[in-house]
mmCIF file of C-alpha atoms in Angstrom:
data_model
loop_
_atom_site.group_PDB
_atom_site.id
_atom_site.type_symbol
_atom_site.label_atom_id
_atom_site.label_comp_id
_atom_site.label_asym_id
_atom_site.label_seq_id
_atom_site.Cartn_x
_atom_site.Cartn_y
_atom_site.Cartn_z
ATOM 1 C CA MET U 1 48.203 70.269 105.570
ATOM 2 C CA THR U 2 50.974 71.728 103.235
ATOM 3 C CA ILE U 3 51.209 75.301 102.102
ATOM 4 C CA THR U 4 50.447 74.163 98.486
ATOM 5 C CA SER U 5 47.210 72.230 99.597
ATOM 6 C CA ARG U 6 46.055 75.260 101.543
ATOM 7 C CA ILE U 7 46.474 77.512 98.635
ATOM 8 C CA ALA U 8 44.541 75.239 96.331
ATOM 9 C CA ARG U 9 41.461 75.701 98.481
ATOM 10 C CA LEU U 10 41.518 79.414 97.991
ATOM 11 C CA HIS U 11 39.691 81.652 95.356
ATOM 12 C CA PRO U 12 41.837 81.633 92.136
ATOM 13 C CA THR U 13 42.918 85.324 92.577
ATOM 14 C CA ALA U 14 43.716 84.723 96.296
ATOM 15 C CA ALA U 15 45.606 81.646 95.392
ATOM 16 C CA ALA U 16 47.756 83.356 92.889
ATOM 17 C CA ILE U 17 48.591 86.092 95.366
ATOM 18 C CA ALA U 18 49.398 83.355 98.005
ATOM 19 C CA LEU U 19 51.639 81.412 95.567
ATOM 20 C CA ALA U 20 53.526 84.534 94.675
ATOM 21 C CA ALA U 21 54.032 85.441 98.402
ATOM 22 C CA SER U 22 55.191 81.864 99.167
ATOM 23 C CA ALA U 23 57.701 81.920 96.313
ATOM 24 C CA SER U 24 59.072 85.179 97.594
ATOM 25 C CA LEU U 25 59.363 83.614 101.070
ATOM 26 C CA PHE U 26 61.451 80.641 99.720
ATOM 27 C CA ALA U 27 63.549 83.027 97.570
ATOM 28 C CA THR U 28 64.466 85.273 100.609
ATOM 29 C CA THR U 29 65.418 82.243 102.756
ATOM 30 C CA THR U 30 67.675 80.804 100.168
ATOM 31 C CA PRO U 31 71.250 81.383 101.320
ATOM 32 C CA ALA U 32 73.400 83.730 99.110
ATOM 33 C CA GLN U 33 76.465 82.183 97.499
ATOM 34 C CA ALA U 34 79.505 83.052 99.271
ATOM 35 C CA ALA U 35 82.245 85.086 97.447
ATOM 36 C CA SER U 36 85.258 83.066 96.332
ATOM 37 C CA ASN U 37 88.677 83.400 97.793
ATOM 38 C CA ALA U 38 90.946 86.193 96.511
ATOM 39 C CA VAL U 39 93.564 85.321 94.027
ATOM 40 C CA PRO U 40 97.028 86.428 95.256
ATOM 41 C CA THR U 41 100.218 87.497 93.480
ATOM 42 C CA TYR U 42 103.556 86.368 94.936
ATOM 43 C CA GLU U 43 106.724 88.153 96.076
ATOM 44 C CA VAL U 44 109.681 85.876 96.891
ATOM 45 C CA LYS U 45 111.967 87.699 99.432
ATOM 46 C CA ILE U 46 115.379 86.213 100.362
ATOM 47 C CA ASN U 47 117.758 87.876 102.854
ATOM 48 C CA LEU U 48 121.444 88.044 102.115
ATOM 49 C CA THR U 49 124.151 88.594 104.538
ATOM 50 C CA THR U 50 126.406 91.614 104.468
ATOM 51 C CA ALA U 51 129.070 89.391 102.598
ATOM 52 C CA ALA U 52 126.902 90.473 99.582
ATOM 53 C CA LEU U 53 127.926 94.187 100.058
ATOM 54 C CA ASP U 54 131.009 96.133 99.284
ATOM 55 C CA SER U 55 132.724 98.689 101.581
ATOM 56 C CA SER U 56 130.201 101.228 100.572
ATOM 57 C CA HIS U 57 127.244 98.894 101.631
ATOM 58 C CA ASN U 58 126.150 98.522 98.062
ATOM 59 C CA PRO U 59 125.501 95.263 96.431
ATOM 60 C CA LEU U 60 128.670 93.591 94.852
ATOM 61 C CA ALA U 61 128.840 93.537 91.147
ATOM 62 C CA ALA U 62 128.745 89.789 91.252
ATOM 63 C CA VAL U 63 125.535 89.810 93.417
ATOM 64 C CA LYS U 64 123.765 92.180 90.896
ATOM 65 C CA SER U 65 124.870 90.019 88.050
ATOM 66 C CA ALA U 66 123.721 86.857 89.695
ATOM 67 C CA PHE U 67 120.178 88.144 90.140
ATOM 68 C CA GLY U 68 119.717 90.166 87.112
ATOM 69 C CA ILE U 69 119.999 93.577 88.703
ATOM 70 C CA SER U 70 120.911 96.237 86.204
ATOM 71 C CA GLY U 71 119.373 99.425 87.380
ATOM 72 C CA SER U 72 120.926 102.280 89.274
ATOM 73 C CA ALA U 73 120.186 102.912 92.979
ATOM 74 C CA LYS U 74 116.979 104.741 93.878
ATOM 75 C CA ALA U 75 116.260 106.019 97.410
ATOM 76 C CA ARG U 76 113.139 105.463 99.392
ATOM 77 C CA SER U 77 112.169 106.664 102.919
ATOM 78 C CA TYR U 78 109.395 105.254 105.041
ATOM 79 C CA GLU U 79 107.969 105.054 108.438
ATOM 80 C CA TYR U 80 105.169 103.264 110.257
ATOM 81 C CA PHE U 81 102.448 104.480 112.535
ATOM 82 C CA ASP U 82 101.426 102.436 115.503
ATOM 83 C CA THR U 83 101.059 102.800 119.277
ATOM 84 C CA SER U 84 104.087 102.134 121.545
ATOM 85 C CA ALA U 85 102.479 98.865 122.442
ATOM 86 C CA LEU U 86 102.047 98.091 118.840
ATOM 87 C CA GLY U 87 98.299 97.788 119.045
ATOM 88 C CA LEU U 88 97.707 97.712 115.220
ATOM 89 C CA ASN U 89 100.551 95.295 114.515
ATOM 90 C CA GLY U 90 99.176 92.933 117.265
ATOM 91 C CA GLN U 91 95.912 92.663 115.206
ATOM 92 C CA GLY U 92 97.926 91.998 112.026
ATOM 93 C CA TRP U 93 97.623 95.462 110.646
ATOM 94 C CA ASP U 94 100.554 97.754 109.490
ATOM 95 C CA VAL U 95 100.266 101.344 108.361
ATOM 96 C CA ARG U 96 103.120 102.721 106.370
ATOM 97 C CA LEU U 97 103.892 106.087 104.801
ATOM 98 C CA ARG U 98 106.628 105.895 102.117
ATOM 99 C CA HIS U 99 108.326 108.372 99.697
ATOM 100 C CA LYS U 100 110.210 107.269 96.809
ATOM 101 C CA SER U 101 112.536 109.753 95.059
ATOM 102 C CA GLY U 102 110.536 111.514 92.276
ATOM 103 C CA SER U 103 107.189 109.934 93.329
ATOM 104 C CA SER U 104 104.097 110.898 95.299
ATOM 105 C CA PHE U 105 103.747 109.807 98.906
ATOM 106 C CA GLU U 106 102.436 106.234 99.251
ATOM 107 C CA GLU U 107 100.077 105.211 102.043
ATOM 108 C CA SER U 108 99.824 101.524 102.649
ATOM 109 C CA TYR U 109 97.317 99.856 105.066
ATOM 110 C CA LYS U 110 98.124 96.144 105.158
ATOM 111 C CA LYS U 111 96.497 93.325 106.872
ATOM 112 C CA ARG U 112 98.418 90.141 107.348
ATOM 113 C CA PHE U 113 97.298 86.464 107.749
ATOM 114 C CA PRO U 114 99.819 83.731 108.614
ATOM 115 C CA VAL U 115 100.337 80.854 106.180
ATOM 116 C CA THR U 116 100.840 77.571 108.199
ATOM 117 C CA GLY U 117 102.504 74.688 106.699
ATOM 118 C CA GLY U 118 102.500 76.172 103.180
ATOM 119 C CA ASP U 119 98.743 75.977 103.015
ATOM 120 C CA ILE U 120 97.994 79.236 101.221
ATOM 121 C CA ASN U 121 94.310 78.125 100.400
ATOM 122 C CA ALA U 122 93.654 77.806 104.094
ATOM 123 C CA ALA U 123 94.979 81.248 104.758
ATOM 124 C CA LEU U 124 92.838 82.597 101.931
ATOM 125 C CA SER U 125 89.786 80.963 103.360
ATOM 126 C CA THR U 126 90.507 82.481 106.807
ATOM 127 C CA ALA U 127 90.904 85.893 105.181
ATOM 128 C CA ASN U 128 87.589 85.406 103.255
ATOM 129 C CA THR U 129 85.653 84.931 106.528
ATOM 130 C CA ALA U 130 87.230 88.274 107.695
ATOM 131 C CA GLY U 131 85.828 90.022 104.612
ATOM 132 C CA PHE U 132 88.801 89.870 102.347
ATOM 133 C CA SER U 133 87.448 87.973 99.363
ATOM 134 C CA SER U 134 87.638 88.172 95.542
ATOM 135 C CA ASN U 135 84.813 90.769 95.731
ATOM 136 C CA ASP U 136 86.858 93.308 97.472
ATOM 137 C CA THR U 137 88.734 95.206 94.779
ATOM 138 C CA ASN U 138 90.057 97.774 97.357
ATOM 139 C CA TYR U 139 92.753 95.390 98.475
ATOM 140 C CA ASP U 140 95.463 93.519 96.691
ATOM 141 C CA ALA U 141 96.264 90.044 97.824
ATOM 142 C CA GLU U 142 99.854 88.950 97.893
ATOM 143 C CA VAL U 143 101.829 85.965 99.391
ATOM 144 C CA ASP U 144 105.249 87.139 100.705
ATOM 145 C CA TRP U 145 107.537 84.039 100.424
ATOM 146 C CA GLY U 146 110.694 84.188 102.541
ATOM 147 C CA TYR U 147 113.488 81.656 103.290
ATOM 148 C CA SER U 148 111.225 79.554 105.487
ATOM 149 C CA LYS U 149 108.070 81.574 106.082
ATOM 150 C CA GLN U 150 105.014 82.605 104.045
ATOM 151 C CA THR U 151 102.609 85.440 104.850
ATOM 152 C CA LEU U 152 99.377 86.429 103.051
ATOM 153 C CA SER U 153 98.707 90.130 103.037
ATOM 154 C CA PHE U 154 95.948 92.374 101.712
ATOM 155 C CA SER U 155 97.079 95.958 100.869
ATOM 156 C CA ASN U 156 95.008 99.018 100.375
ATOM 157 C CA GLU U 157 97.119 101.720 98.738
ATOM 158 C CA LYS U 158 96.489 105.566 98.704
ATOM 159 C CA SER U 159 98.667 108.442 97.775
ATOM 160 C CA HIS U 160 99.318 112.153 98.527
ATOM 161 C CA SER U 161 101.035 114.751 96.363
ATOM 162 C CA ALA U 162 104.815 115.350 97.207
ATOM 163 C CA SER U 163 104.649 118.811 95.855
ATOM 164 C CA GLY U 164 106.929 120.983 97.953
ATOM 165 C CA TYR U 165 108.950 117.980 99.191
ATOM 166 C CA SER U 166 112.407 117.289 97.700
ATOM 167 C CA GLY U 167 114.144 113.845 97.376
ATOM 168 C CA THR U 168 112.619 111.390 99.809
ATOM 169 C CA ALA U 169 111.757 113.866 102.436
ATOM 170 C CA LEU U 170 108.805 112.935 104.737
ATOM 171 C CA PRO U 171 106.213 115.214 106.240
ATOM 172 C CA SER U 172 106.129 116.255 109.853
ATOM 173 C CA VAL U 173 104.840 113.499 112.153
ATOM 174 C CA SER U 174 101.600 115.364 112.751
ATOM 175 C CA THR U 175 101.052 115.839 109.053
ATOM 176 C CA GLY U 176 101.730 112.305 108.257
ATOM 177 C CA LEU U 177 99.622 111.023 111.039
ATOM 178 C CA GLY U 178 96.742 113.297 109.853
ATOM 179 C CA TRP U 179 97.089 111.822 106.373
ATOM 180 C CA VAL U 180 96.830 108.218 107.419
ATOM 181 C CA VAL U 181 94.077 108.858 109.864
ATOM 182 C CA GLY U 182 92.045 110.836 107.367
ATOM 183 C CA ASP U 183 92.406 108.131 104.702
ATOM 184 C CA ILE U 184 91.862 105.153 106.806
ATOM 185 C CA PRO U 185 89.911 102.448 104.994
ATOM 186 C CA GLY U 186 86.639 101.083 106.519
ATOM 187 C CA LYS U 187 87.960 97.568 107.271
ATOM 188 C CA LEU U 188 90.750 98.924 109.523
ATOM 189 C CA GLU U 189 88.529 101.830 110.974
ATOM 190 C CA ASP U 190 86.013 99.303 112.425
ATOM 191 C CA TRP U 191 88.387 96.294 112.967
ATOM 192 C CA SER U 192 87.402 94.310 116.086
ATOM 193 C CA SER U 193 84.807 96.874 117.213
ATOM 194 C CA SER U 194 83.338 100.138 115.813
ATOM 195 C CA ASN U 195 85.916 102.887 115.283
ATOM 196 C CA TRP U 196 88.703 100.734 116.972
ATOM 197 C CA GLY U 197 91.165 101.204 114.130
ATOM 198 C CA LYS U 198 90.824 104.922 113.825
ATOM 199 C CA THR U 199 91.050 105.464 117.660
ATOM 200 C CA THR U 200 94.169 103.215 117.839
ATOM 201 C CA LEU U 201 95.772 105.041 114.783
ATOM 202 C CA GLN U 202 95.061 108.437 116.241
ATOM 203 C CA ALA U 203 96.903 107.369 119.410
ATOM 204 C CA SER U 204 99.857 106.192 117.334
ATOM 205 C CA ARG U 205 103.342 107.455 117.112
ATOM 206 C CA VAL U 206 105.897 107.273 114.319
ATOM 207 C CA HIS U 207 108.242 104.297 114.013
ATOM 208 C CA GLY U 208 111.289 105.324 111.923
ATOM 209 C CA PRO U 209 111.984 107.012 109.603
ATOM 210 C CA VAL U 210 114.362 104.855 107.634
ATOM 211 C CA THR U 211 115.837 105.385 104.240
ATOM 212 C CA SER U 212 117.012 102.556 101.915
ATOM 213 C CA GLN U 213 118.583 102.071 98.513
ATOM 214 C CA ALA U 214 116.986 99.796 95.932
ATOM 215 C CA TRP U 215 118.280 98.493 92.677
ATOM 216 C CA GLY U 216 115.901 97.021 89.970
ATOM 217 C CA GLY U 217 116.101 94.502 87.266
ATOM 218 C CA ALA U 218 114.691 91.222 85.884
ATOM 219 C CA TRP U 219 115.555 87.581 86.687
ATOM 220 C CA GLU U 220 114.338 84.327 85.206
ATOM 221 C CA VAL U 221 110.547 84.565 84.887
ATOM 222 C CA SER U 222 110.183 87.755 86.932
ATOM 223 C CA ASP U 223 110.396 91.029 85.242
ATOM 224 C CA ASP U 224 110.256 92.823 88.744
ATOM 225 C CA ALA U 225 113.414 91.891 90.586
ATOM 226 C CA SER U 226 115.156 94.070 93.141
ATOM 227 C CA ILE U 227 117.878 94.350 95.785
ATOM 228 C CA GLU U 228 117.107 96.684 98.712
ATOM 229 C CA VAL U 229 119.726 97.669 101.354
ATOM 230 C CA LEU U 230 118.252 99.082 104.489
ATOM 231 C CA PRO U 231 120.424 100.568 107.290
ATOM 232 C CA VAL U 232 118.730 100.194 110.692
ATOM 233 C CA VAL U 233 119.767 101.062 114.191
ATOM 234 C CA GLY U 234 121.307 98.028 116.004
ATOM 235 C CA ALA U 235 119.297 95.853 118.313
ATOM 236 C CA SER U 236 121.061 97.352 121.278
ATOM 237 C CA GLY U 237 119.836 100.842 120.294
ATOM 238 C CA SER U 238 123.242 102.052 118.900
ATOM 239 C CA GLY U 239 125.205 101.407 115.850
ATOM 240 C CA THR U 240 123.973 100.413 112.295
ATOM 241 C CA GLU U 241 123.003 97.087 110.920
ATOM 242 C CA TYR U 242 122.286 96.486 107.198
ATOM 243 C CA ILE U 243 119.324 94.454 105.963
ATOM 244 C CA VAL U 244 119.924 93.073 102.524
ATOM 245 C CA GLU U 245 116.818 91.691 100.675
ATOM 246 C CA VAL U 246 116.587 90.382 97.090
ATOM 247 C CA SER U 247 113.038 89.951 95.898
ATOM 248 C CA PHE U 248 111.165 88.776 92.848
ATOM 249 C CA LYS U 249 107.462 89.381 91.974
ATOM 250 C CA THR U 250 105.248 87.062 89.864
ATOM 251 C CA ASP U 251 101.599 86.300 89.479
ATOM 252 C CA SER U 252 102.083 82.565 89.353
ATOM 253 C CA TYR U 253 102.531 80.153 92.196
ATOM 254 C CA SER U 254 104.582 77.708 90.134
ATOM 255 C CA ASP U 255 106.886 80.494 89.080
ATOM 256 C CA ALA U 256 107.233 81.664 92.675
ATOM 257 C CA THR U 257 108.092 78.174 93.697
ATOM 258 C CA LYS U 258 110.987 78.029 91.015
ATOM 259 C CA LEU U 259 112.091 81.523 91.890
ATOM 260 C CA HIS U 260 112.329 80.719 95.570
ATOM 261 C CA THR U 261 114.323 77.461 94.977
ATOM 262 C CA ASP U 262 116.693 79.005 92.474
ATOM 263 C CA ALA U 263 117.290 82.235 94.519
ATOM 264 C CA VAL U 264 118.157 80.193 97.698
ATOM 265 C CA ASP U 265 120.449 77.920 95.673
ATOM 266 C CA VAL U 266 122.360 80.813 93.935
ATOM 267 C CA ALA U 267 122.722 82.776 97.165
ATOM 268 C CA GLU U 268 123.812 79.656 99.035
ATOM 269 C CA SER U 269 126.351 78.648 96.433
ATOM 270 C CA HIS U 270 128.015 81.957 96.642
ATOM 271 C CA GLY U 271 128.116 82.189 100.419
ATOM 272 C CA TRP U 272 125.580 85.122 100.537
ATOM 273 C CA LEU U 273 122.441 83.513 101.924
ATOM 274 C CA TYR U 274 121.072 84.541 105.323
ATOM 275 C CA HIS U 275 119.489 81.304 106.776
ATOM 276 C CA GLY U 276 116.322 82.891 108.145
ATOM 277 C CA ASP U 277 113.722 85.438 107.626
ATOM 278 C CA ILE U 278 114.223 89.169 108.493
ATOM 279 C CA LEU U 279 110.932 91.078 108.577
ATOM 280 C CA LYS U 280 111.788 94.645 107.791
ATOM 281 C CA THR U 281 108.439 95.948 109.108
ATOM 282 C CA GLN U 282 108.885 94.237 112.404
ATOM 283 C CA VAL U 283 112.478 95.381 112.886
ATOM 284 C CA ILE U 284 111.360 98.943 112.349
ATOM 285 C CA LEU U 285 108.434 98.666 114.658
ATOM 286 C CA ASP U 286 110.520 97.151 117.389
ATOM 287 C CA ARG U 287 113.673 99.372 117.161
ATOM 288 C CA TYR U 288 112.153 102.854 116.472
#
């Protein structure tokens, strides 16, 4: 006998109550609609060789002209917090403290998802199952598009006043660590297990600091173009190497595609292109 036929045999008042209860039962068992995937912005990042720099390790005038760079240099210092074994990075998380000249301190908590074979939608779906969907307004989704590699990231940004600090000075290690632990977002705090992220971050040390120079401008469809020159300790632990990165931000996938193609072509035609991807974050974590 069906639920409906049973209800029909009841007293009218009882039947009405039973019908309401059954309707509530069916409503509560109907699956909720899943949140849609996040909509990312794009940052094209192409590395150049040191042939793009002059004797003072600044971009050549020809390089700045070729990529629409017109602004003067601005310094920025930053460092990362992770364990010596890179426990956070191993789970796809990076925690950075940065200070740009004349600005507040910037705290960045970033979760990365690999993009395989250019399938950004698949990476977005993977991120969605991990809780990074269009409903989460605490994180900004971005696809970093390098020479041959794409990475999807979700960033949670927070800040601290730089009052009392001059230039790009960073706080003491204990102060900086206290800030990033105290402001840790919930997704990182309980990543993989309850309190895992907070415990791991508390056990972290500083990787860095490093100080770079960045020049801004606009190129093609991007009104947010830049060249950053970052000196880092050599892979052997001594000497200095220079990472040169030209980047362009856009909200459009089609625009990012064109920017990537054109930037590679321009750099290649002038003999400036580095044929590979240099991940600044990984270099700093590994060498400091």
